[in-house]
CSV table of C-alpha atoms and ligand atoms in Angstrom, one decimal:
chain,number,residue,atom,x,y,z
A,233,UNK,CA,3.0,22.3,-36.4
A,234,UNK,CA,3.3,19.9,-32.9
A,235,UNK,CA,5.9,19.6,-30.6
A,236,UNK,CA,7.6,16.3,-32.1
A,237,UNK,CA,7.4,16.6,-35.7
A,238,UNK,CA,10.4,14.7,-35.9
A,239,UNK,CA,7.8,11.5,-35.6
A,240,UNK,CA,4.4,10.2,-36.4
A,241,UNK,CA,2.2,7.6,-34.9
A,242,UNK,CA,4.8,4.9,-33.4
A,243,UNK,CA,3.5,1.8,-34.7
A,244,UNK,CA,4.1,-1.7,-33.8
A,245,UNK,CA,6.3,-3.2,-36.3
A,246,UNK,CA,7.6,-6.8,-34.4
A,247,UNK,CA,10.7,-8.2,-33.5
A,248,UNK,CA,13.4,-7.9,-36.3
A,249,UNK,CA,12.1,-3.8,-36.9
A,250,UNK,CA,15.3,-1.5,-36.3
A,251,UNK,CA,12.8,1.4,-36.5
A,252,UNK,CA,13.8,3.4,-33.5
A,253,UNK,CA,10.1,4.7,-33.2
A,254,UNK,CA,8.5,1.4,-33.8
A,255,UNK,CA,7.5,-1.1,-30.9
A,256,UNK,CA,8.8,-4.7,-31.2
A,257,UNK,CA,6.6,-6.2,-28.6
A,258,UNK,CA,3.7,-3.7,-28.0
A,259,UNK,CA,1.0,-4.9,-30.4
A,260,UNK,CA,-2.3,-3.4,-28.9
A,261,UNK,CA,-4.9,-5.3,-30.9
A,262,UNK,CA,-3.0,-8.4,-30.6
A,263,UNK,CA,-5.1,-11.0,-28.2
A,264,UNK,CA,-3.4,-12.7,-25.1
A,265,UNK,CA,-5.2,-15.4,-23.1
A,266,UNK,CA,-8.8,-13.7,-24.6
A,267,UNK,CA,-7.8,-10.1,-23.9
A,268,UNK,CA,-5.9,-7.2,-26.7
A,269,UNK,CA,-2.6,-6.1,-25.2
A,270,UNK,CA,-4.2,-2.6,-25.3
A,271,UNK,CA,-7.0,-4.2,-22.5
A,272,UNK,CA,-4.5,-5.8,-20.3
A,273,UNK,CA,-1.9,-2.8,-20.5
A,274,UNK,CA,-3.6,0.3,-19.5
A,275,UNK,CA,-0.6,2.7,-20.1
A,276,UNK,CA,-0.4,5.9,-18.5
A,277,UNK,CA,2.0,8.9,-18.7
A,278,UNK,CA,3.0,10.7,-15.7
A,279,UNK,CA,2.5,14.3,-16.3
A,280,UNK,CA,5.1,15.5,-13.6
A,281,UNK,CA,8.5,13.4,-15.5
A,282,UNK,CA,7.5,13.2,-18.8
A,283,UNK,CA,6.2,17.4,-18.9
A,284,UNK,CA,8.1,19.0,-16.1
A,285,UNK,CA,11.0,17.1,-15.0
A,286,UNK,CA,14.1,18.4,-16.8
A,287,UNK,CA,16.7,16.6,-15.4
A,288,UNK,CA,18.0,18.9,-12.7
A,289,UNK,CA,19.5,16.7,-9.1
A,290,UNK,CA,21.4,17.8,-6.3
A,291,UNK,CA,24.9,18.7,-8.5
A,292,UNK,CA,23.2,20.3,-11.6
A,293,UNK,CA,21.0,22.3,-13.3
A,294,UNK,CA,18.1,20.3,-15.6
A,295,UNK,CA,19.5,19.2,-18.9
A,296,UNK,CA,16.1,18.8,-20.9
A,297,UNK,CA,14.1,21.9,-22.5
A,298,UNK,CA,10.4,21.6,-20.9
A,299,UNK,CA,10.0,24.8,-22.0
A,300,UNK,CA,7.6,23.8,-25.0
A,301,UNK,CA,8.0,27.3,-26.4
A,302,UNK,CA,6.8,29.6,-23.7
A,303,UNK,CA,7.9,31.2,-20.4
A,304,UNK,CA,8.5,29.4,-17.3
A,305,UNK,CA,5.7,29.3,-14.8
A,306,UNK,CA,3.5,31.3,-16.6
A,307,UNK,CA,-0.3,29.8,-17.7
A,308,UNK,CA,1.0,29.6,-21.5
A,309,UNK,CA,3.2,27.4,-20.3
A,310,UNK,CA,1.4,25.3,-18.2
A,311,UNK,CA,-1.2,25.2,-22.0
A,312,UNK,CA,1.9,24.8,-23.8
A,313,UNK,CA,2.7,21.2,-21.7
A,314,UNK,CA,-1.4,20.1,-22.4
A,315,UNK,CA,-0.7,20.7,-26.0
A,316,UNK,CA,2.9,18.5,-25.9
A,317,UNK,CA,1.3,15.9,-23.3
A,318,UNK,CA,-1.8,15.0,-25.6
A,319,UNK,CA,0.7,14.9,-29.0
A,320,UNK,CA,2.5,12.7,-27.1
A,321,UNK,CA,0.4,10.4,-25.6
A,322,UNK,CA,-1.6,10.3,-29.4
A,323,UNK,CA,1.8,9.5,-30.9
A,324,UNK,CA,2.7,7.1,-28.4
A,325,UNK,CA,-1.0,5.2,-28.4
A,326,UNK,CA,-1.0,5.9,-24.5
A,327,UNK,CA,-4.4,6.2,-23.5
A,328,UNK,CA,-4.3,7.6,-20.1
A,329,UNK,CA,-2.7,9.7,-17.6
A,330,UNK,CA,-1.8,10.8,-14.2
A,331,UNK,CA,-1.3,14.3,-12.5
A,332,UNK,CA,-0.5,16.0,-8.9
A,333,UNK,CA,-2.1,19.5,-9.0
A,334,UNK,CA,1.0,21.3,-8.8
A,335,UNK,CA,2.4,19.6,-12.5
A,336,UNK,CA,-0.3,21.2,-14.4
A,337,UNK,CA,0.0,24.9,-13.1
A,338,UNK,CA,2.7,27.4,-11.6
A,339,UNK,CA,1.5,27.3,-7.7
A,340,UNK,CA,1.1,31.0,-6.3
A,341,UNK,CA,1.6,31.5,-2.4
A,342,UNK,CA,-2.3,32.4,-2.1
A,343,UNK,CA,-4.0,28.8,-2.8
A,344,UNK,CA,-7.3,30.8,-4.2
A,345,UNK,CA,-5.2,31.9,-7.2
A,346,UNK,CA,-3.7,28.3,-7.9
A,347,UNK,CA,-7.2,27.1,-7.4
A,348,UNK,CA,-8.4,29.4,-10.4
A,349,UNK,CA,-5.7,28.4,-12.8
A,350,UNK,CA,-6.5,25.0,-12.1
A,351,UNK,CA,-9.8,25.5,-13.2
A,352,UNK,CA,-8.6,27.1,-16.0
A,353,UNK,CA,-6.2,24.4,-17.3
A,354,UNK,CA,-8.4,21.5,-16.9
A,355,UNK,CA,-11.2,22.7,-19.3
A,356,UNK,CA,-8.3,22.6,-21.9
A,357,UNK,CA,-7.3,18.9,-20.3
A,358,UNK,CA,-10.8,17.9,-20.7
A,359,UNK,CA,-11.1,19.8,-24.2
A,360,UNK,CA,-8.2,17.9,-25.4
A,361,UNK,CA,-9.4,14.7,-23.9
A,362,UNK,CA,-12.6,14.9,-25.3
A,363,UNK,CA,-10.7,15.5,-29.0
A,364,UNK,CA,-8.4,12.2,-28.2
A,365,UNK,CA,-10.6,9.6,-26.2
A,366,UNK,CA,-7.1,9.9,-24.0
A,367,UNK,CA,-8.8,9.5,-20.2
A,368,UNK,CA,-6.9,10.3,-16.7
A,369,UNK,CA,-6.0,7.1,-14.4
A,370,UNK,CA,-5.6,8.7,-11.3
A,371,UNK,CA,-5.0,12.6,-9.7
A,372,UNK,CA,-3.3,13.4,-6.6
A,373,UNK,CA,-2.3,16.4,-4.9
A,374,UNK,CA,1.2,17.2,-4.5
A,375,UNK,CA,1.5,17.4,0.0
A,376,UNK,CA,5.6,17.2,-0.3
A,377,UNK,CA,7.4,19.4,-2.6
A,378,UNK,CA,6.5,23.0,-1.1
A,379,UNK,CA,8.3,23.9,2.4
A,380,UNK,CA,5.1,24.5,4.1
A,381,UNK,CA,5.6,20.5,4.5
A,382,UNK,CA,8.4,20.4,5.7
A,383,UNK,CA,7.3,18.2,9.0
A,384,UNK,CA,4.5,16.8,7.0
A,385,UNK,CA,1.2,16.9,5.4
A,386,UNK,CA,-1.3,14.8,7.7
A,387,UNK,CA,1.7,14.3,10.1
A,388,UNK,CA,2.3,17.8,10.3
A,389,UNK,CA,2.3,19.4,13.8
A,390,UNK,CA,0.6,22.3,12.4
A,391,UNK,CA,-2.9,22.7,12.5
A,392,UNK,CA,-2.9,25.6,9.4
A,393,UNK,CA,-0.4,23.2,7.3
A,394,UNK,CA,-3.0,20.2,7.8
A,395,UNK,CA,-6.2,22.5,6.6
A,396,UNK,CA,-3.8,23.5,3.7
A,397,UNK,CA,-3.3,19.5,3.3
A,398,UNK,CA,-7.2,19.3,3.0
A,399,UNK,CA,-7.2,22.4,0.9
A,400,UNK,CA,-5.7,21.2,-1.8
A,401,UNK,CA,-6.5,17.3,-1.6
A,402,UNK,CA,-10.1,18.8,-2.0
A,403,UNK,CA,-9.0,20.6,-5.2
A,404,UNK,CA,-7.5,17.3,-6.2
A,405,UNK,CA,-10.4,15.5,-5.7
A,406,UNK,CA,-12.7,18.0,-7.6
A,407,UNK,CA,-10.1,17.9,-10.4
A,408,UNK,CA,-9.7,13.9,-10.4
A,409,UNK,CA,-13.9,13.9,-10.5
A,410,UNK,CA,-14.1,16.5,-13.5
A,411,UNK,CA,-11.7,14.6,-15.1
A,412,UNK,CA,-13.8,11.4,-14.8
A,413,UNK,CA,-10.0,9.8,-13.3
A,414,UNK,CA,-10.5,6.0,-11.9
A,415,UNK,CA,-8.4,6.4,-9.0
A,416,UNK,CA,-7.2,9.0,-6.4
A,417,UNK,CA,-3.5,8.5,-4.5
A,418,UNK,CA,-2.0,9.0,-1.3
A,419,UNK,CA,1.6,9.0,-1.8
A,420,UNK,CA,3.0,10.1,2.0
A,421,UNK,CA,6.2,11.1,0.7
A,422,UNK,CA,6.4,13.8,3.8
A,423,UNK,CA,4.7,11.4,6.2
A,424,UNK,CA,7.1,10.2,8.0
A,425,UNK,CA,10.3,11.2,10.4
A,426,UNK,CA,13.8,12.2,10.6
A,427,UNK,CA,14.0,11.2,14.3
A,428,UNK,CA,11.4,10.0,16.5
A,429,UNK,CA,13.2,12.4,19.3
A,430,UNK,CA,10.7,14.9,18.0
A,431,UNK,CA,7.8,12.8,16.9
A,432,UNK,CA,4.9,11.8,18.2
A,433,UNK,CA,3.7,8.5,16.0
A,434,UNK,CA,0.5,7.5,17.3
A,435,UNK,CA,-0.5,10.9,16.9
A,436,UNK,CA,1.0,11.5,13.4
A,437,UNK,CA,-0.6,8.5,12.0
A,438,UNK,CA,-4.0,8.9,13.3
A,439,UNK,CA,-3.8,12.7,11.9
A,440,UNK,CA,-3.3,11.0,8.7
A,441,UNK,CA,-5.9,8.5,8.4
A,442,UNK,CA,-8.8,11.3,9.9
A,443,UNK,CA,-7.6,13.1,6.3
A,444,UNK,CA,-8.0,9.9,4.3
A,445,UNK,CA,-10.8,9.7,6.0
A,446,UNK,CA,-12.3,13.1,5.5
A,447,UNK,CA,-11.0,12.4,1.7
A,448,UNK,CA,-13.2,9.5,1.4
A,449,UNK,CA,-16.1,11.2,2.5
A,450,UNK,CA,-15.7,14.5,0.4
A,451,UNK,CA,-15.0,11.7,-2.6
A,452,UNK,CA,-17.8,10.0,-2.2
A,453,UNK,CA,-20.5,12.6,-1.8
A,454,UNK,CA,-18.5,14.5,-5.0
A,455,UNK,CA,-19.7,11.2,-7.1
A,456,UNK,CA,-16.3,9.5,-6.9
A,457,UNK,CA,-16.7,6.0,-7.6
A,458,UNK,CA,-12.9,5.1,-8.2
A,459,UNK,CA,-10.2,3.4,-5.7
A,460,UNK,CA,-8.6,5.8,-3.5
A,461,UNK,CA,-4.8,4.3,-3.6
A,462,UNK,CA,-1.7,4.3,-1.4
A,463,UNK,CA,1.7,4.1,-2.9
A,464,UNK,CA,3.8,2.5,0.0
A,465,UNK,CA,7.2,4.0,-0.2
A,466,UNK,CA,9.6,2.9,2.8
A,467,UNK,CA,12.3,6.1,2.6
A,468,UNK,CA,13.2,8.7,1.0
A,469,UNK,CA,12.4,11.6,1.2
A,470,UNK,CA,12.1,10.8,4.9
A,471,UNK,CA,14.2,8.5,6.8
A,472,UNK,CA,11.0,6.7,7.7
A,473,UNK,CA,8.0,6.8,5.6
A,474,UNK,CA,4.8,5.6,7.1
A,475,UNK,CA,3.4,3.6,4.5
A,476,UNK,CA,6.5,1.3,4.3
A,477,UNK,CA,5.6,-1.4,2.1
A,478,UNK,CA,2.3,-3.3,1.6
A,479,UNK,CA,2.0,-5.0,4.5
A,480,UNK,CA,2.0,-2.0,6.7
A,481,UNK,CA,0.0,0.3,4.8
A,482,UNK,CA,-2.9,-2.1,4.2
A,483,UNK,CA,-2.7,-3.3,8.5
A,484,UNK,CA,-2.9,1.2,8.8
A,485,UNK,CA,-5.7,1.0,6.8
A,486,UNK,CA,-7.6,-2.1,8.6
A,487,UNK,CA,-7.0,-0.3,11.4
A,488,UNK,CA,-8.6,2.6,10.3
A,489,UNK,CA,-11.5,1.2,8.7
A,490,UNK,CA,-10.3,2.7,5.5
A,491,UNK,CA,-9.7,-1.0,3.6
A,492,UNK,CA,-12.9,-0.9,1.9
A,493,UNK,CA,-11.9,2.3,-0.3
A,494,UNK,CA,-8.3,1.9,-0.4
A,495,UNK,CA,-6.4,0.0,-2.8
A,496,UNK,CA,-2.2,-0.7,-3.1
A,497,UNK,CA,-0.4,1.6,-6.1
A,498,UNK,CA,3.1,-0.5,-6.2
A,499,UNK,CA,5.8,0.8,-7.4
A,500,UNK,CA,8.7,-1.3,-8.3
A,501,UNK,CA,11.4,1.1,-7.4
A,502,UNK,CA,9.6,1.3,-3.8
A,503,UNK,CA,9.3,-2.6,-3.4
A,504,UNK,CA,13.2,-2.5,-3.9
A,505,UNK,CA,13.6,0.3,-1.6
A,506,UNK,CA,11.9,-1.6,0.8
A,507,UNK,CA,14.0,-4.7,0.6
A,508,UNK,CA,11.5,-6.7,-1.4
A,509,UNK,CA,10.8,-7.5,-5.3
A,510,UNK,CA,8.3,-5.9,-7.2
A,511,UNK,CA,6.7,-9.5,-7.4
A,512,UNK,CA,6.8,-9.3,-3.4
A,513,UNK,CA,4.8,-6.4,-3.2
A,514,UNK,CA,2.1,-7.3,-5.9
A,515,UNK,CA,1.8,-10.6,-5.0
A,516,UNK,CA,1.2,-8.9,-1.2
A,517,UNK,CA,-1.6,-6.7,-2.4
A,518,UNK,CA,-3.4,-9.4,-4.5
A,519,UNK,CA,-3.9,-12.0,-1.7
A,520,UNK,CA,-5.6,-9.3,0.6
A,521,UNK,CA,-7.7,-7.7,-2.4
A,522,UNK,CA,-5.8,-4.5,-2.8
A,523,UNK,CA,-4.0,-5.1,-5.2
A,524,UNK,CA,-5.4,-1.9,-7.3
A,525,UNK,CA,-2.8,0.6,-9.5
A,526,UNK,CA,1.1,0.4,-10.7
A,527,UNK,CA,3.8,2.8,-11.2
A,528,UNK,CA,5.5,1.1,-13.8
A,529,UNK,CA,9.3,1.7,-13.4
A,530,UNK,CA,12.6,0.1,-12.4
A,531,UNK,CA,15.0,0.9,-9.9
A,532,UNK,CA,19.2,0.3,-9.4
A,533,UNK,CA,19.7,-2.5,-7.1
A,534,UNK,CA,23.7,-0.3,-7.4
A,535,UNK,CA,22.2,2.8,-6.1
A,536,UNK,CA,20.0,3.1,-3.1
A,537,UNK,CA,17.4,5.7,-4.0
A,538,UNK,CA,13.9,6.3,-6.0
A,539,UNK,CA,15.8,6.2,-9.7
A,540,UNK,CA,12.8,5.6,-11.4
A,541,UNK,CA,13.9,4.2,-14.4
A,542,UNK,CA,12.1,3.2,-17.7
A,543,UNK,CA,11.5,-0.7,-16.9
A,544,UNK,CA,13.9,-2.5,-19.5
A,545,UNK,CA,14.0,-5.9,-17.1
A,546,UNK,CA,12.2,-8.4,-18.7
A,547,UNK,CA,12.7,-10.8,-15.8
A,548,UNK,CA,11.0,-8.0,-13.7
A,549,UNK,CA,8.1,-6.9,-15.8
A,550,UNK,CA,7.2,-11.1,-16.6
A,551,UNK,CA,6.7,-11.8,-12.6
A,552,UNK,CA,5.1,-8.5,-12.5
A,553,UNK,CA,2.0,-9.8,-15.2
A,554,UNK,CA,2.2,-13.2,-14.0
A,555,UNK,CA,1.2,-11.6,-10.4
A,556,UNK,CA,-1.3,-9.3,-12.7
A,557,UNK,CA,-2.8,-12.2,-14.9
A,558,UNK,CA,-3.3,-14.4,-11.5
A,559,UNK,CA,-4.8,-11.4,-9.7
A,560,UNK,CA,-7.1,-11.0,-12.7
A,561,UNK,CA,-6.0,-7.6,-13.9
A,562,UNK,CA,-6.0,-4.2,-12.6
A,563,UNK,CA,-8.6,-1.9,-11.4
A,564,UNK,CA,-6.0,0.8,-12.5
A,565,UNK,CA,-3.3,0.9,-14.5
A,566,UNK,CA,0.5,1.0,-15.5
A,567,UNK,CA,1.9,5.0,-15.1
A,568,UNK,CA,4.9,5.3,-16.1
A,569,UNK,CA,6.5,7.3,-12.6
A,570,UNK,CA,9.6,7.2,-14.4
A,571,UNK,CA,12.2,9.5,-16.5
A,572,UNK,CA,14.5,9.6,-18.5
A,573,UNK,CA,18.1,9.4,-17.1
A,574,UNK,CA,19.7,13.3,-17.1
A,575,UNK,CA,22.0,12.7,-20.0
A,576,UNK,CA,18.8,11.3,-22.4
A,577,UNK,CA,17.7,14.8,-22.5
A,578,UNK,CA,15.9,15.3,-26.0
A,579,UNK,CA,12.2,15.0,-27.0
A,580,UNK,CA,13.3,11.8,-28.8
A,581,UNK,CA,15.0,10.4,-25.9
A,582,UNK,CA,11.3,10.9,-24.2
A,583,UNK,CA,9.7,8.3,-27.1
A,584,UNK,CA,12.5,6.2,-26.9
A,585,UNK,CA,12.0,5.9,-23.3
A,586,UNK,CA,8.0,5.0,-23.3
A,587,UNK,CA,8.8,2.3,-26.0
A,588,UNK,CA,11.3,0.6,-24.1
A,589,UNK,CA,8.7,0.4,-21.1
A,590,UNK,CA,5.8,-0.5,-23.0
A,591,UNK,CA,7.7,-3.0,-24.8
A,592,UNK,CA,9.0,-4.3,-21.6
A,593,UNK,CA,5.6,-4.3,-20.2
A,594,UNK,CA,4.2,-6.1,-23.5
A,595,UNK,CA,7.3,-8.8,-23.4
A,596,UNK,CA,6.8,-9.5,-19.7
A,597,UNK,CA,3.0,-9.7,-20.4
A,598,UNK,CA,3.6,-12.5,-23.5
A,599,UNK,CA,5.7,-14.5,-21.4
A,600,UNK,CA,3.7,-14.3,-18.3
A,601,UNK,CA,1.0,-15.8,-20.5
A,602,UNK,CA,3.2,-18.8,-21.6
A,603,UNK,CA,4.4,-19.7,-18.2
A,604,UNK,CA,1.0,-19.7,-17.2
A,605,UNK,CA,-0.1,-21.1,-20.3
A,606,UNK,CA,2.7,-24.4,-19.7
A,607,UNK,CA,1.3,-24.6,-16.4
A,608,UNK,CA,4.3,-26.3,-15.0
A,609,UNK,CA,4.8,-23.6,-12.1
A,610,UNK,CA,1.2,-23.7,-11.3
A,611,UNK,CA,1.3,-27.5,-11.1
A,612,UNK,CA,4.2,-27.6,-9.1
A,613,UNK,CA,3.4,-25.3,-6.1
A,614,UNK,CA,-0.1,-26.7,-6.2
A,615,UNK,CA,1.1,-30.3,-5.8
A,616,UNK,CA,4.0,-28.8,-3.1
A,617,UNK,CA,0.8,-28.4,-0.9
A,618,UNK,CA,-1.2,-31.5,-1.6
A,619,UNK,CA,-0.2,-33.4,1.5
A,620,UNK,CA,-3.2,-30.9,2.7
A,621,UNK,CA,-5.8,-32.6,0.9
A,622,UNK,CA,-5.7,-35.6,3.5
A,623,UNK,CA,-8.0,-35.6,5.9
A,624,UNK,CA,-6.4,-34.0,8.1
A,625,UNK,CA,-5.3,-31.8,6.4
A,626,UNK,CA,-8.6,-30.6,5.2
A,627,UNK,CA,-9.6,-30.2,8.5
A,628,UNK,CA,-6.9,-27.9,9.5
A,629,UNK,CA,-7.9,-25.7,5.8
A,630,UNK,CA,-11.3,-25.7,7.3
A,631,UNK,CA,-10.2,-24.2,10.7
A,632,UNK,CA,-12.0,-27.2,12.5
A,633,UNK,CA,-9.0,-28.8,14.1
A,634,UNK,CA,-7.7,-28.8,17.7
A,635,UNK,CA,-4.0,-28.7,18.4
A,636,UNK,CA,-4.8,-32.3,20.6
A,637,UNK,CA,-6.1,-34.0,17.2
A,638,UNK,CA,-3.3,-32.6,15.2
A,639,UNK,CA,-0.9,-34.6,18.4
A,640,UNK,CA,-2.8,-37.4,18.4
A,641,UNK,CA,-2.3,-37.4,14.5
A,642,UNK,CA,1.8,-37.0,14.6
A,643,UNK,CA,2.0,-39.2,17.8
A,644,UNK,CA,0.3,-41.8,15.7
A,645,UNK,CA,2.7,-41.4,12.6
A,646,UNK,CA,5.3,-41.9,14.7
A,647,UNK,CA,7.7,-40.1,12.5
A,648,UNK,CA,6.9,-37.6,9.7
A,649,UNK,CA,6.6,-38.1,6.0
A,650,UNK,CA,10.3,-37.5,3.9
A,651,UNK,CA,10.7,-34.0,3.6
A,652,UNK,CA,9.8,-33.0,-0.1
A,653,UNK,CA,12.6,-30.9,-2.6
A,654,UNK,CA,11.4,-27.1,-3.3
A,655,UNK,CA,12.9,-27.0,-6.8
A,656,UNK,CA,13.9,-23.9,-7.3
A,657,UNK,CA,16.1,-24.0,-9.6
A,658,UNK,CA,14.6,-26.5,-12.0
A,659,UNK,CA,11.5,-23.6,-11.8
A,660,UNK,CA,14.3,-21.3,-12.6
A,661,UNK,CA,15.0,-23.6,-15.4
A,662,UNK,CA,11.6,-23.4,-16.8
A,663,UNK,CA,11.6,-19.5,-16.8
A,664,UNK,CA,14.8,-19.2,-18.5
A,665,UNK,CA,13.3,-22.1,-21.4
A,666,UNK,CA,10.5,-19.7,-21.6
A,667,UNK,CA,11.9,-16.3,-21.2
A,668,UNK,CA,14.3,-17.3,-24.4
B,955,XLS,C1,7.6,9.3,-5.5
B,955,XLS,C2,6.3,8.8,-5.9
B,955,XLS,C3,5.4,9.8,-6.5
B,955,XLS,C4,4.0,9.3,-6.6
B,955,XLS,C5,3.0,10.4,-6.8
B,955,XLS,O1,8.5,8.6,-5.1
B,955,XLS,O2,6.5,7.7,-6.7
B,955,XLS,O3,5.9,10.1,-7.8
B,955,XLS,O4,3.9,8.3,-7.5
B,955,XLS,O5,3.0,11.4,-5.8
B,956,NI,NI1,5.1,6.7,-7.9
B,957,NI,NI1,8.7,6.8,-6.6
C-alpha cells in the first residue's frame, strides 16, 4: 500500500491523450537537437511545497492533509513524507530533489537534537535513493522561517544568531555532501531591511559574504565539488532583499571574490518581482557564466508577491529554454519551488500540478528548439550588428581604438549610415508561427 494508489507510473501518452495522469508533451527518451528530454530537463521536486506546505496564508488555516498518516512533527512523520516524496517522484519520473534542513525534520529549540534527527532521516533519504536512482539537486539550510532571524541570518546584528547561521549551514552542507547533491543555495530571504534607519549595509553585506565565504571553505574541504548558488530575490519577505536580481548578486559576489564558486539559481517569480522577465534574468546569468540552477515556477503579473505557481505559460517556459539551449544547458536543474494554489488541495491535485509544469517545460523546450532550429531570430540579431564587422568596427570589438580615430572616422562620413528597423514585431510574428 503507497500513498497515491489512486495512480501508477504517469506515462507520456502525446497530444490528443485526455488521460489526466498522462503527459502530452513530456516524452523523456524523445531526442531534441541530440539530447533525450529526460537529459535537457533535469526535474526536481521541492521537498518543502510538495511535502509540507498545506495551503495555510495569512487568512486561513492549510487546506491540504500532509499528514501522510502520522502525527505532526514527530520523526514518523518526517519518515512518513520520505516514503510519499520517493512514490511520488517514482510515479512522476522525477529524478531529483531539493531540501532546506528544516522540511525533512520537526526543528527542536536545542540545534544538537535537530542535528541527530537529521542524521537519522537522511540514511532513510539515501536508503530510498539508493532503491530509486532518484539523486538530490541542491540542499540549503533554512536561515528565515524561525524568529531567531528576525533581523537576519548573515545580516543579523547578533553575533550568537550569526554562529547559529553557520551552525546549521554546516549541517546543510554535511547533509547536501552525504547526499552526493550537485549544488548548495543561498537564498537571503532575511537578508535584507525594513528601514535603513536601523541598518548598517556595508556592514550587513560584508557579514554575509565572510559566511559564504566560510561556507565555501568548509564545502570544499568536506569534498564538495558542486556550484554553491544564489537565488536573487528583490522583496519579500523583506522590503529590501540584498541579492536583488542578477546583476547585483553576481557584482556582491565579484566583489567578494566569491564568483568562482557561485552560480545564479533564477527563479521566474523573482525575475517578475524584480521588474524583469524570467528571460531577463537567465539571459543575465548566461553572458557572465553564472548562469547555474532554476526554480521552475510562474508568478501573477495581477498580484505582487512570491505566488509560485506551476509554470502553465508556454510563452514563458519557450524563452526560458531558448536562453537554456544557447547557454548550453544547466549545471543544475529545474526544481519545481512551486505549489499548488490553496483550493487544489488533494494528492491528485499535487500530480496534476507536476504535469502541467513538466509539460510546460517540455512544450517550451520543443519550441525553443524550432526557433533555434529556423534560425531566423538568430540571423536577424546577428546581421542587426554586422555594421561591426567593418574595419572599424572590428577595431572597436578588439578594444584597439581611440575615441580620436573613431572622430576622425564619423568626421569623415560626414553623416551617418540610415538608421536600421528593430523588427520586433515581425520577430514576434515568427514566435507566434512557431509557438502554433
Ligand atoms: C523563496 C525561495 C525559496 C528558495 C529556497 O521565495 O524561492 O523557496 O528557493 O530557500
Ligand atoms: Ni526558490
Ligand atoms: Ni520564491
Amino acid at each position: 500500500m503507497g500513498y497515491f494508489d489512486f495512480v501508477d507510473k504517469v506515462k507520456y501518452e502525446g497530444k490528443t491523450s485526455k488521460n489526466p495522469f498522462a503527459f502530452r508533451y513530456y516524452d523523456a527518451d524523445r531526442v531534441i537537437l541530440g539530447k533525450t528530454m529526460r537529459e535537457h530537463l533535469p526535474f526536481a521536486m521541492a521537498w518543502w511545497h510538495t511535502l509540507c506546505a498545506s495551503g495555510t496564508d495569512m487568512f486561513g488555516a492549510g487546506t491540504a492533509d500532509k499528514s501522510f498518516e502520522s502525527a505532526p512533527a514527530t520523526m514518523d512523520h518526517a519518515k512518513a513524507k520520505v516514503d510519499a516524496g520517493f512514490e511520488f517522484m517514482q510515479k512522476m519520473g522525477i529524478e531529483y530533489f531539493c531540501f532546506h534542513d528544516v522540511d525533512l525534520v520537526p526543528e527542536d529549540a536545542d540545534i544538537n537534537v535537530t542535528n541527530a534527527r537529521l542524521d537519522e532521516i537522511s540514511d532513510c533519504i539515501l536508503t530510498k535513493m539508493q532503491q530509486t536512482g532518484i539523486k538530490c539537486l541542491w540542499g540549503t539550510a533554512n536561515m528565515f522561517g524561525n524568529p531567531k532571524f528576525m533581523n537576519g541570518a548573515g545580516s543579523t546584528n547578533q553575533v550568537d544568531v550569526y554562529c547559529f547561521a553557520a551552525a546549521q549551514i554546516k549541517k546543510a552542507l554535511d547533509l547536501t555532501v552525504k547526499l552526493g547533491g550537485k549544488g548548495y543555495v543561498f537564498w537571503g530571504g532575511r537578508e535584507g531591511y525594513e528601514t535603513l534607519l536601523n541598518t548598517d549595509v556595508k556592514f550587513e553585506q560584508e557579514n554575509i559574504a565572510a559566511l559564504m565565504k566560510m561556507a565555501v571553505q568548509y564545502g570544499r574541504s568536506i569534498g564538495f565539488t558542486g556550484d554553491f548558488y544564489i537565488e536573487p530575490k528583490p522583496k519579500e519577505p523583506m522590503k529590501h532583499q540584498y541579492d536583488f536580481d542578477a546583476a547585483t548578486a553576481i557584482g556582491f559576489l565579484r566583489q567578494y571574490g566569491l564568483d568562482k564558486d557561485f552560480k545564479m539559481n533564477i527563479e521566474a517569480n523573482h525575475a517578475t518581482l524584480a521588474g524583469h522577465t524570467f528571460q531577463h534574468e537567465l539571459r543575465i546569468s548566461a553572458i557572465n557564466g553564472m548562469l547555474g540552477s532554476i526554480d521552475a515556477n510562474q508568478g501573477d503579473l495581477l498580484l505582487g508577491w512570491d505566488t509560485d505557481e506551476f509554470p502553465y505559460d508556454v510563452y514563458e517556459t519557450t524563452m526560458c529554454m531558448y536562453e537554456v539551449l544557447k547557454a548550453g544547458g544547466l549545471t543544475g536543474g529545474f526544481n519545481f519551488d512551486a505549489k499548488n494554489r490553496r483550493p487544489s488541495n488533494t494528492a491528485e491535485d499535487m500530480f496534476h500540478a507536476h504535469i502541467l509544469g513538466m509539460d510546460t517545460f517540455a512544450l517550451g523546450l520543443i519550441k525553443a528548439a524550432e526557433l533555434i532550429e529556423d534560425g531566423r531570430i538568430d540571423n536577424f540579431v546577428k546581421q542587426k550588428y554586422s555594421s561591426f564587422n567593418s574595419e572599424i568596427g572590428v577595431k572597436i570589438r578588439s578594444g584597439n581604438a581611440t575615441l580620436q580615430e573613431l572622430s576622425d572616422y564619423a568626421c569623415a562620413q560626414k553623416t551617418t549610415a540610415p538608421i536600421e528597423s528593430g523588427r520586433q514585431e515581425h520577430l514576434q510574428c515568427i514566435v507566434n508561427q512557431i509557438l502554433f
